[in-house]
XYZ file of C-alpha atoms in Angstrom:
373
model
C 10.052 -15.155 -27.636
C 7.062 -17.558 -27.331
C 3.689 -15.850 -28.157
C 2.076 -18.179 -25.893
C 3.915 -16.462 -23.062
C 1.730 -13.448 -23.248
C -1.325 -15.753 -22.742
C -0.062 -17.421 -19.634
C -2.021 -17.723 -16.600
C -1.232 -16.237 -13.272
C 1.243 -18.574 -10.976
C -0.407 -17.929 -7.656
C 2.519 -19.467 -5.746
C 4.951 -17.157 -7.510
C 2.700 -14.175 -7.120
C 2.357 -14.909 -3.355
C 6.055 -14.991 -3.005
C 6.804 -11.972 -4.873
C 4.342 -10.118 -2.640
C 6.021 -11.300 0.429
C 9.248 -10.021 -0.903
C 7.565 -6.713 -1.253
C 5.548 -6.833 1.738
C 7.699 -4.235 3.569
C 7.195 -1.693 0.779
C 3.440 -1.949 1.072
C 3.670 -1.585 5.057
C 6.076 1.386 4.317
C 3.516 2.878 1.824
C 0.695 2.505 4.474
C 2.467 4.169 7.182
C 3.190 7.180 4.624
C -0.394 7.085 3.734
C -1.598 7.274 7.693
C 0.807 10.209 8.028
C -0.323 11.979 4.990
C -4.082 11.538 5.908
C -3.504 12.947 9.176
C -1.427 15.767 8.263
C -3.867 16.587 5.186
C -6.892 16.325 7.691
C -5.235 18.778 10.153
C -4.323 21.149 7.527
C -7.946 21.091 6.124
C -9.407 21.286 9.602
C -7.295 24.418 10.318
C -8.009 26.249 7.009
C -11.223 25.179 6.084
C -13.169 24.971 9.634
C -15.237 28.028 9.673
C -14.465 30.422 12.575
C -17.657 30.178 15.136
C -18.652 30.726 18.541
C -21.425 29.257 20.627
C -22.997 30.409 23.976
C -25.465 28.532 26.109
C -28.146 29.922 28.659
C -30.519 28.308 30.962
C -33.609 29.850 31.892
C -36.404 28.634 34.260
C -39.897 28.813 33.307
C -42.708 29.355 36.007
C -46.097 28.468 34.269
C -49.246 30.466 35.104
C -52.698 28.942 36.004
C -55.354 28.810 33.700
C -59.037 29.736 34.537
C -59.884 26.191 35.742
C -56.865 26.192 38.273
C -54.620 23.975 36.003
C -50.859 24.736 35.136
C -50.048 25.599 31.576
C -47.892 22.839 30.600
C -48.052 22.519 26.765
C -44.711 24.436 25.903
C -42.154 22.178 24.525
C -38.949 22.555 22.349
C -40.703 22.824 19.020
C -43.119 25.642 20.749
C -40.200 27.632 21.898
C -38.329 27.602 18.625
C -41.470 28.843 16.843
C -42.024 31.466 19.630
C -38.589 32.813 19.305
C -39.454 33.955 15.516
C -42.761 35.487 16.392
C -43.131 38.990 16.988
C -43.886 39.202 20.612
C -40.546 37.689 21.643
C -38.634 38.916 18.603
C -39.599 42.616 19.212
C -38.632 42.439 22.670
C -35.156 40.887 21.828
C -34.616 43.336 18.928
C -34.887 45.930 21.641
C -31.747 44.981 23.347
C -29.376 43.886 20.348
C -27.090 46.482 18.364
C -28.743 48.767 15.637
C -26.703 46.947 12.691
C -28.391 43.417 13.589
C -31.380 42.449 11.511
C -34.180 40.160 12.714
C -33.064 37.402 10.186
C -29.679 37.481 11.835
C -31.124 36.979 15.347
C -33.594 34.244 14.337
C -30.842 32.223 12.589
C -28.310 32.626 15.427
C -30.678 31.346 18.135
C -32.097 28.083 18.858
C -34.364 26.911 21.704
C -34.884 23.452 23.450
C -36.414 21.749 26.165
C -34.300 18.731 26.791
C -35.947 17.013 29.587
C -37.829 19.048 32.315
C -40.377 21.294 30.491
C -39.440 23.988 32.961
C -36.040 24.403 31.800
C -35.216 25.984 28.600
C -32.003 25.715 26.932
C -31.059 28.780 24.489
C -28.140 28.331 22.232
C -26.668 31.198 20.235
C -24.271 30.840 17.314
C -22.375 33.384 15.366
C -18.953 34.211 13.719
C -17.688 36.502 16.444
C -17.451 36.461 20.216
C -19.041 39.914 20.488
C -21.964 39.040 18.444
C -22.716 35.984 20.298
C -22.464 37.546 23.710
C -24.734 40.502 22.579
C -27.315 38.408 21.045
C -27.233 36.120 24.183
C -27.841 38.922 26.429
C -30.682 40.327 24.321
C -32.154 37.006 24.277
C -32.282 36.378 27.969
C -33.720 39.870 28.478
C -36.452 39.661 25.818
C -37.441 36.251 27.497
C -37.547 37.641 30.719
C -39.876 40.456 29.383
C -42.006 38.110 27.541
C -42.350 35.838 30.696
C -43.677 39.109 32.720
C -46.147 40.055 29.833
C -47.488 36.555 29.034
C -50.666 35.245 30.698
C -49.488 31.576 30.485
C -46.388 32.161 32.251
C -45.644 33.539 35.778
C -42.126 34.556 34.976
C -38.950 33.351 33.062
C -35.602 33.452 35.085
C -32.042 33.365 33.730
C -30.270 30.615 36.127
C -27.159 30.173 33.994
C -25.507 32.098 31.375
C -22.522 30.454 29.502
C -19.500 32.444 28.104
C -19.175 31.936 24.320
C -17.011 29.178 23.301
C -14.996 28.472 19.760
C -16.905 25.733 17.890
C -14.473 23.138 16.632
C -15.184 20.260 14.275
C -15.097 16.677 15.674
C -11.506 15.748 15.768
C -11.346 12.473 13.385
C -7.596 12.376 12.950
C -7.418 8.687 13.626
C -10.139 8.256 10.824
C -8.294 10.389 8.409
C -4.886 8.325 9.433
C -6.772 4.934 8.840
C -8.315 6.268 5.516
C -4.991 7.366 4.238
C -3.362 4.055 5.113
C -6.036 2.125 3.447
C -5.978 4.109 0.368
C -2.108 4.042 -0.056
C -2.381 0.303 0.538
C -4.983 -0.285 -2.126
C -2.959 1.866 -4.617
C 0.267 0.149 -3.761
C -1.492 -3.164 -4.204
C -2.737 -2.061 -7.625
C 0.769 -0.976 -8.721
C 2.225 -4.143 -7.640
C -0.521 -6.125 -9.544
C 0.412 -4.000 -12.831
C 3.953 -4.278 -12.514
C 3.737 -7.985 -11.659
C 1.657 -8.554 -15.253
C 4.560 -6.340 -17.048
C 7.200 -8.341 -15.262
C 9.333 -10.507 -17.712
C 11.868 -11.590 -15.238
C 12.917 -15.234 -14.609
C 12.280 -16.873 -11.376
C 11.766 -20.477 -11.911
C 12.428 -23.096 -14.812
C 8.754 -22.625 -15.657
C 9.074 -19.097 -16.552
C 12.085 -20.070 -19.176
C 9.845 -22.694 -20.990
C 6.767 -20.516 -21.167
C 8.725 -17.433 -22.699
C 11.437 -19.094 -24.917
C 11.419 -22.275 -26.935
C 14.561 -23.601 -25.456
C 14.929 -25.963 -22.550
C 15.432 -24.978 -18.989
C 18.687 -26.866 -17.942
C 18.635 -26.077 -14.202
C 19.288 -23.233 -11.687
C 22.704 -22.024 -10.039
C 22.099 -20.195 -6.839
C 23.961 -17.656 -5.333
C 27.280 -18.393 -3.373
C 27.052 -21.886 -4.699
C 25.046 -23.141 -1.775
C 21.879 -24.118 -3.015
C 19.448 -27.248 -3.139
C 21.493 -30.369 -3.776
C 18.739 -31.653 -6.357
C 19.425 -28.531 -8.419
C 23.008 -29.373 -8.785
C 22.454 -32.806 -9.747
C 19.637 -31.818 -12.258
C 21.728 -28.981 -13.906
C 24.660 -31.422 -14.322
C 22.567 -34.351 -15.503
C 20.814 -32.130 -18.118
C 23.968 -30.468 -19.506
C 25.673 -33.954 -19.716
C 22.414 -35.124 -21.574
C 22.372 -32.506 -23.780
C 26.010 -32.719 -24.783
C 26.551 -36.293 -24.897
C 30.227 -37.324 -24.905
C 31.438 -33.661 -25.341
C 32.799 -32.042 -22.308
C 33.035 -28.639 -23.472
C 30.486 -25.754 -24.592
C 30.094 -21.982 -24.538
C 28.263 -20.065 -22.046
C 27.009 -16.527 -22.663
C 26.265 -14.474 -19.379
C 23.311 -12.022 -19.806
C 24.664 -9.985 -17.019
C 28.203 -9.985 -18.418
C 29.930 -11.565 -15.364
C 30.783 -14.710 -17.630
C 34.230 -15.128 -16.067
C 32.779 -15.616 -12.573
C 29.896 -17.702 -13.805
C 32.549 -20.007 -15.848
C 34.403 -20.796 -12.545
C 31.074 -21.583 -10.617
C 29.779 -23.794 -13.576
C 32.910 -25.520 -14.185
C 33.237 -26.311 -10.343
C 29.813 -27.583 -10.265
C 30.269 -29.948 -13.465
C 33.782 -31.261 -12.182
C 32.773 -32.158 -8.739
C 32.466 -35.796 -8.263
C 29.305 -37.354 -6.674
C 30.652 -37.956 -3.465
C 31.956 -34.356 -3.206
C 28.373 -32.793 -2.919
C 27.799 -32.534 0.856
C 24.495 -32.838 2.211
C 21.933 -35.315 1.292
C 19.256 -37.130 3.344
C 20.468 -36.499 6.961
C 18.944 -33.786 9.084
C 18.912 -31.323 6.478
C 16.452 -33.340 4.632
C 18.796 -33.512 1.343
C 18.117 -29.817 0.786
C 21.562 -28.199 1.093
C 24.572 -28.646 -0.688
C 27.909 -26.921 -1.213
C 31.329 -28.047 -2.772
C 34.177 -28.454 -0.318
C 36.566 -25.552 -0.159
C 39.448 -27.711 -1.047
C 38.086 -27.571 -4.573
C 39.080 -23.896 -5.123
C 42.786 -25.069 -4.220
C 43.194 -27.699 -7.007
C 45.646 -26.999 -9.690
C 44.384 -29.907 -11.833
C 41.926 -28.997 -14.580
C 38.764 -30.875 -14.751
C 37.077 -32.690 -17.726
C 34.497 -30.119 -18.188
C 35.619 -26.902 -19.957
C 33.206 -23.714 -20.112
C 34.075 -21.030 -22.812
C 32.779 -17.953 -21.509
C 31.096 -15.041 -23.576
C 29.256 -11.799 -22.364
C 26.241 -10.816 -24.006
C 27.591 -7.541 -24.855
C 30.774 -8.694 -26.548
C 29.431 -10.872 -29.258
C 30.978 -10.501 -32.598
C 31.889 -12.667 -35.730
C 34.772 -14.289 -33.702
C 32.740 -15.006 -30.867
C 30.119 -16.604 -32.887
C 32.359 -18.538 -34.782
C 33.828 -19.973 -31.627
C 30.271 -20.859 -30.504
C 29.817 -22.728 -33.657
C 32.838 -24.870 -33.258
C 31.846 -25.411 -29.613
C 28.683 -26.942 -31.082
C 26.551 -24.350 -29.156
C 26.046 -22.237 -26.129
C 24.157 -22.227 -22.885
C 22.581 -18.824 -22.116
C 22.571 -17.729 -18.045
C 19.469 -15.772 -17.418
C 19.897 -13.754 -13.975
C 17.172 -14.738 -11.435
C 14.685 -11.768 -10.881
C 16.117 -9.370 -13.697
C 14.095 -8.165 -16.664
C 16.602 -9.094 -19.514
C 14.137 -10.123 -21.932
C 14.805 -7.455 -24.640
C 18.483 -7.950 -24.267
C 18.020 -11.706 -24.726
C 15.878 -11.338 -27.523
C 18.608 -9.420 -29.265
C 21.232 -12.098 -28.395
C 18.999 -14.985 -29.596
C 18.427 -13.231 -32.896
C 22.163 -12.866 -33.459
C 22.741 -16.590 -32.582
C 20.030 -17.280 -35.044
C 21.428 -15.413 -37.759
C 24.841 -16.721 -37.115
C 23.563 -20.290 -36.856
C 24.872 -20.768 -33.658
C 22.828 -23.230 -31.615
C 21.296 -22.655 -28.268
C 21.723 -25.444 -26.085
C 19.503 -24.397 -23.360
C 19.020 -21.878 -20.656
C 20.205 -21.728 -17.038
C 18.778 -19.340 -14.250
C 21.924 -17.865 -12.490
C 22.219 -16.437 -8.933
C 18.762 -17.648 -7.863
C 17.443 -16.732 -4.332
C 17.514 -20.057 -2.363
C 14.899 -18.807 -0.144
C 12.430 -18.148 -2.679
C 13.186 -21.551 -4.300
C 12.742 -23.221 -0.819
C 9.168 -21.574 -0.444
C 8.235 -22.268 -4.153
C 8.848 -25.766 -4.058
C 8.006 -26.633 -0.849
């Protein structure tokens, strides 16, 4: 194998086409990631979200009048939060709460806010059980009413609404979790695809052959023998040039379907110039095929291809290849047969068997169309 092959750059067109052939896998993995993200979020939300209850009370404050006849209006949200933790109010609240509740628990569970009107006080009570919240809520309301009656700055405090304790839930971020899962799986899939692309030693185009092996890339055989007309002409021209006046050679198929490949290759080589259908018409000189009548012919053509399978090479086969003057290796399109090919090339080298060149077999026409357009 050519050592420079491992120093090769990235063929962006080839990378792009390989990515397109795997885009369905990327979409599928992103869908799986979205589902996994949503399910994981819901499980975590159900298992890790603490059980908490919250109750809201609304109280109306009537302010008293100072010595100058002015109404006291300096109370605000911060003032009430501080007042709830002071003894004058907290002592009154503790008089109504259960005996097992501590002052610290009551202070931590209550919050006072002035949202807009300074006369409207909002009290929020939060706790781990519905019973605790309900008891503390009632105690705070009664304690504030008592404080309003005793305070000089206030005329009175009235409870105008008492809300029932409600279960507190985290914000539902299922869509965000699904999007995050899809992005995460997409990134991981792209990294894996890039990693496997770097390790991919498969052959797709003749340039891959010449970068990887010190042998000529003679051409391409497409699947079903309905490929691009230039490829048929190029393959026939290259083989004719390499062999000169000879019309027989060996063919080693790395996929071990040599009998089938022999028929395809002989059919291509024995077809006359006017037997290639296609050309410069509406198809743009791209498509070609060999007429079906060719398969019915009994007459043997001038070209003879002697087939060999890569897994059946022995002393006799190597001797036959030497008699033929060499062999052409058929490399499967898009298949990693690098190690197998290296083994076969080592055997041929040790047996003094000449390698005439390499041909890409079973090539994907759609891939080639896009690559060379």
